[in-house]
Amino acid sequence: MNNISPSGNELSQKFREINEIGIYLHIPFCTGICPYCPYNKEIFREDSSHKYVNAVIKEIDSYVPLIKNIPVTSFYIGGGTPTTMLTKGIESIINHIYRRLNMKCLVHMESHPDHLTAENLKIIESIGVKYLSIGVEAFQDHHLKTLERPYTVREVMNTIEKAVSRNFDCVNIDLIFDLPGQTESEVEQAGLEIAKLGVHQAATYPLFRFSYTRLGNQFNKRRNEIFTAFHRRKFLQILEEILYGSGYYRSSVWAFTKNGVDKYCSVTVPLYLGFGASGSSYLRDIFYVNTFNVSEYIKSINDGKSPVSLSINLSEQMQMAGWLYWRIYETRFRKSDFLKRFNICFDEKYGSLMEILNRVGYLKNGNDQINLTDKGAYWLHAFEDFFSIDYINKLWGTSIQNPRPGEVVLTTV
Ligand SMILES: C[S@@+](CC[C@H](N)C(=O)[O-])C[C@H]1O[C@@H](n2cnc3c(N)ncnc32)[C@H](O)[C@@H]1O
Ligand code: SF4
């Protein structure tokens, strides 16, 4: 990736060919820093949050003449911790977005359990959030301690109950498994609690060990890779068994959603714009990322300069590989959507590979629809992760250390 920002003309040309778009808003603030977390964040400070709100609003305005009336069909607010900015300016950003863009969707937003008082839950609903995610992470106090989460299991269960009893379309909880020393019965207990609490969705990630985080640094990632992959498969099978038996279906490799509920997820449409520090945008044949550094982001915007720090032009082969990556993540897709997007017959391009995967039981290859099996969803994604975790380590790790890296070479090591 290099440091060339797309010009206004280039962007204007791309937007002319786009008929729906998603937006992602990054809130890079947290009240504490967790030792395993790879995301771009810093400790919340009221003065920088004010400046941040103004900068984000200016960034949105810079896109308004380009986006014009294109329907925005997906809106996701992630972080960091978006709820650090409740009553501290997030409302102004959301209102601005709904005033200036052609919004055709409701808000999906991440939250920290400690911020979900009854009063804050009311505020969250009032600003248009219909899909709420809570970073619960574990159902045993000793694991919460390892993760340095500032609450107990009893407290977080109370919070979940309060959130579920309100009027959200979907309350998702994040759970991390494969924690240091975690046993199968602890994972089983977590699965049973999720079902009992009646949350609409659980996103259950294994603990990814990013080398630039404090906890990730303690592990030699490659040493036990095969063992780790089988171990995680076993944990995930335990969760599958409990959640399938309690009326949930698999809505992505790691997520289980209650039947009949609209799933909570990040941006759901292929093309998206990212606002804020580290916001990333994908517009068909270009992918670009804003500077991760909050002060540099604010300064660039206020100086009338582009906040983009890295970009890459994508060949058609890379776009197709990216398309397939995300469809595998979602565990189901239609071949006709590939044809619509690339004007190439899916079976001509990937037909023989799909047949092999069908024979080994990784997917069901229908006339138009492809559904991954549980085994396929896990192993195909584990294979993708083998490469993508290295990319993320390199891209995010470098961008966190250097506000304007100049160039990042993305090769696996
Ligand atoms: C931005 S945080 C969620 C909101 C809020 N900041 C919090 O921590 O409660 C996104 C989620 O990513 C997941 N996550 C973060 N670091 C992870 C890691 N190293 N491995 C697996 N999941 C991780 C956690 O489940 C976390 O809830
Ligand atoms: S896990 Fe959440 S609260 Fe912890 S540092 Fe990351 S974004 Fe912040």
PDB file of N, CA, C and O and ligand atoms in Angstrom, residues 29-34 36-39 41 79-81 112 137 149, ligand 2:
ATOM      1  N   PHE A  29     -11.898   6.011  21.029  1.00  0.00           N
ATOM      2  CA  PHE A  29     -11.679   6.300  22.444  1.00  0.00           C
ATOM      3  C   PHE A  29     -12.191   5.154  23.315  1.00  0.00           C
ATOM      4  O   PHE A  29     -13.199   4.521  22.989  1.00  0.00           O
ATOM      5  N   CYS A  30     -11.478   4.913  24.409  1.00  0.00           N
ATOM      6  CA  CYS A  30     -11.903   3.905  25.394  1.00  0.00           C
ATOM      7  C   CYS A  30     -11.614   4.454  26.782  1.00  0.00           C
ATOM      8  O   CYS A  30     -10.731   5.308  26.929  1.00  0.00           O
ATOM      9  N   THR A  31     -12.338   3.888  27.806  1.00  0.00           N
ATOM     10  CA  THR A  31     -12.041   4.355  29.166  1.00  0.00           C
ATOM     11  C   THR A  31     -10.845   3.599  29.754  1.00  0.00           C
ATOM     12  O   THR A  31     -10.209   4.082  30.685  1.00  0.00           O
ATOM     13  N   GLY A  32     -10.529   2.410  29.215  1.00  0.00           N
ATOM     14  CA  GLY A  32      -9.331   1.680  29.633  1.00  0.00           C
ATOM     15  C   GLY A  32      -8.815   0.916  28.430  1.00  0.00           C
ATOM     16  O   GLY A  32      -9.559   0.712  27.469  1.00  0.00           O
ATOM     17  N   ILE A  33      -7.562   0.504  28.466  1.00  0.00           N
ATOM     18  CA  ILE A  33      -7.001  -0.199  27.303  1.00  0.00           C
ATOM     19  C   ILE A  33      -6.817  -1.678  27.654  1.00  0.00           C
ATOM     20  O   ILE A  33      -6.108  -2.019  28.609  1.00  0.00           O
ATOM     21  N   CYS A  34      -7.452  -2.577  26.904  1.00  0.00           N
ATOM     22  CA  CYS A  34      -7.377  -4.020  27.189  1.00  0.00           C
ATOM     23  C   CYS A  34      -6.119  -4.613  26.529  1.00  0.00           C
ATOM     24  O   CYS A  34      -5.762  -4.224  25.416  1.00  0.00           O
ATOM     25  N   TYR A  36      -5.336  -7.265  25.000  1.00  0.00           N
ATOM     26  CA  TYR A  36      -5.395  -8.155  23.833  1.00  0.00           C
ATOM     27  C   TYR A  36      -5.900  -7.404  22.599  1.00  0.00           C
ATOM     28  O   TYR A  36      -5.970  -7.952  21.504  1.00  0.00           O
ATOM     29  N   CYS A  37      -6.260  -6.135  22.756  1.00  0.00           N
ATOM     30  CA  CYS A  37      -7.074  -5.460  21.734  1.00  0.00           C
ATOM     31  C   CYS A  37      -6.245  -4.876  20.592  1.00  0.00           C
ATOM     32  O   CYS A  37      -5.343  -4.083  20.806  1.00  0.00           O
ATOM     33  N   PRO A  38      -6.579  -5.266  19.341  1.00  0.00           N
ATOM     34  CA  PRO A  38      -5.789  -4.802  18.200  1.00  0.00           C
ATOM     35  C   PRO A  38      -6.278  -3.471  17.615  1.00  0.00           C
ATOM     36  O   PRO A  38      -5.654  -2.926  16.733  1.00  0.00           O
ATOM     37  N   TYR A  39      -7.440  -2.982  18.114  1.00  0.00           N
ATOM     38  CA  TYR A  39      -8.073  -1.859  17.416  1.00  0.00           C
ATOM     39  C   TYR A  39      -7.398  -0.526  17.698  1.00  0.00           C
ATOM     40  O   TYR A  39      -6.658  -0.377  18.667  1.00  0.00           O
ATOM     41  N   LYS A  41      -7.254   2.881  19.154  1.00  0.00           N
ATOM     42  CA  LYS A  41      -7.961   3.589  20.237  1.00  0.00           C
ATOM     43  C   LYS A  41      -6.948   4.292  21.120  1.00  0.00           C
ATOM     44  O   LYS A  41      -5.759   3.968  21.139  1.00  0.00           O
ATOM     45  N   GLY A  79     -15.409   0.814  17.240  1.00  0.00           N
ATOM     46  CA  GLY A  79     -14.309   1.516  17.919  1.00  0.00           C
ATOM     47  C   GLY A  79     -13.137   0.594  18.174  1.00  0.00           C
ATOM     48  O   GLY A  79     -13.023  -0.451  17.527  1.00  0.00           O
ATOM     49  N   GLY A  80     -12.383   0.963  19.162  1.00  0.00           N
ATOM     50  CA  GLY A  80     -12.672   1.770  20.323  1.00  0.00           C
ATOM     51  C   GLY A  80     -14.049   1.492  20.926  1.00  0.00           C
ATOM     52  O   GLY A  80     -14.648   0.459  20.708  1.00  0.00           O
ATOM     53  N   THR A  81     -14.515   2.492  21.639  1.00  0.00           N
ATOM     54  CA  THR A  81     -15.774   2.337  22.365  1.00  0.00           C
ATOM     55  C   THR A  81     -16.695   3.522  22.065  1.00  0.00           C
ATOM     56  O   THR A  81     -16.544   4.587  22.675  1.00  0.00           O
ATOM     57  N   HIS A 112     -19.668  -0.687  25.516  1.00  0.00           N
ATOM     58  CA  HIS A 112     -18.954  -1.332  26.628  1.00  0.00           C
ATOM     59  C   HIS A 112     -19.970  -1.568  27.757  1.00  0.00           C
ATOM     60  O   HIS A 112     -20.746  -0.662  28.082  1.00  0.00           O
ATOM     61  N   GLU A 137     -17.397 -10.687  26.652  1.00  0.00           N
ATOM     62  CA  GLU A 137     -16.103 -11.388  26.557  1.00  0.00           C
ATOM     63  C   GLU A 137     -15.976 -12.695  27.335  1.00  0.00           C
ATOM     64  O   GLU A 137     -15.360 -13.624  26.834  1.00  0.00           O
ATOM     65  N   ARG A 149     -10.876  -6.906  32.214  1.00  0.00           N
ATOM     66  CA  ARG A 149     -12.179  -6.247  32.033  1.00  0.00           C
ATOM     67  C   ARG A 149     -12.651  -5.761  33.411  1.00  0.00           C
ATOM     68  O   ARG A 149     -12.552  -6.489  34.406  1.00  0.00           O
TER      69      ARG A 149
HETATM   70  S1  SF4 B   2     -11.461  -4.268  23.716  1.00  0.00           S
HETATM   71 FE1  SF4 B   2     -12.867  -2.542  23.598  1.00  0.00          FE
HETATM   72  S2  SF4 B   2     -12.538  -1.421  25.561  1.00  0.00           S
HETATM   73 FE2  SF4 B   2     -10.839  -2.788  25.326  1.00  0.00          FE
HETATM   74  S3  SF4 B   2      -9.269  -1.526  24.366  1.00  0.00           S
HETATM   75 FE3  SF4 B   2     -10.339  -2.630  22.719  1.00  0.00          FE
HETATM   76  S4  SF4 B   2     -11.868  -1.298  22.031  1.00  0.00           S
HETATM   77 FE4  SF4 B   2     -11.198  -0.515  24.021  1.00  0.00          FE
END
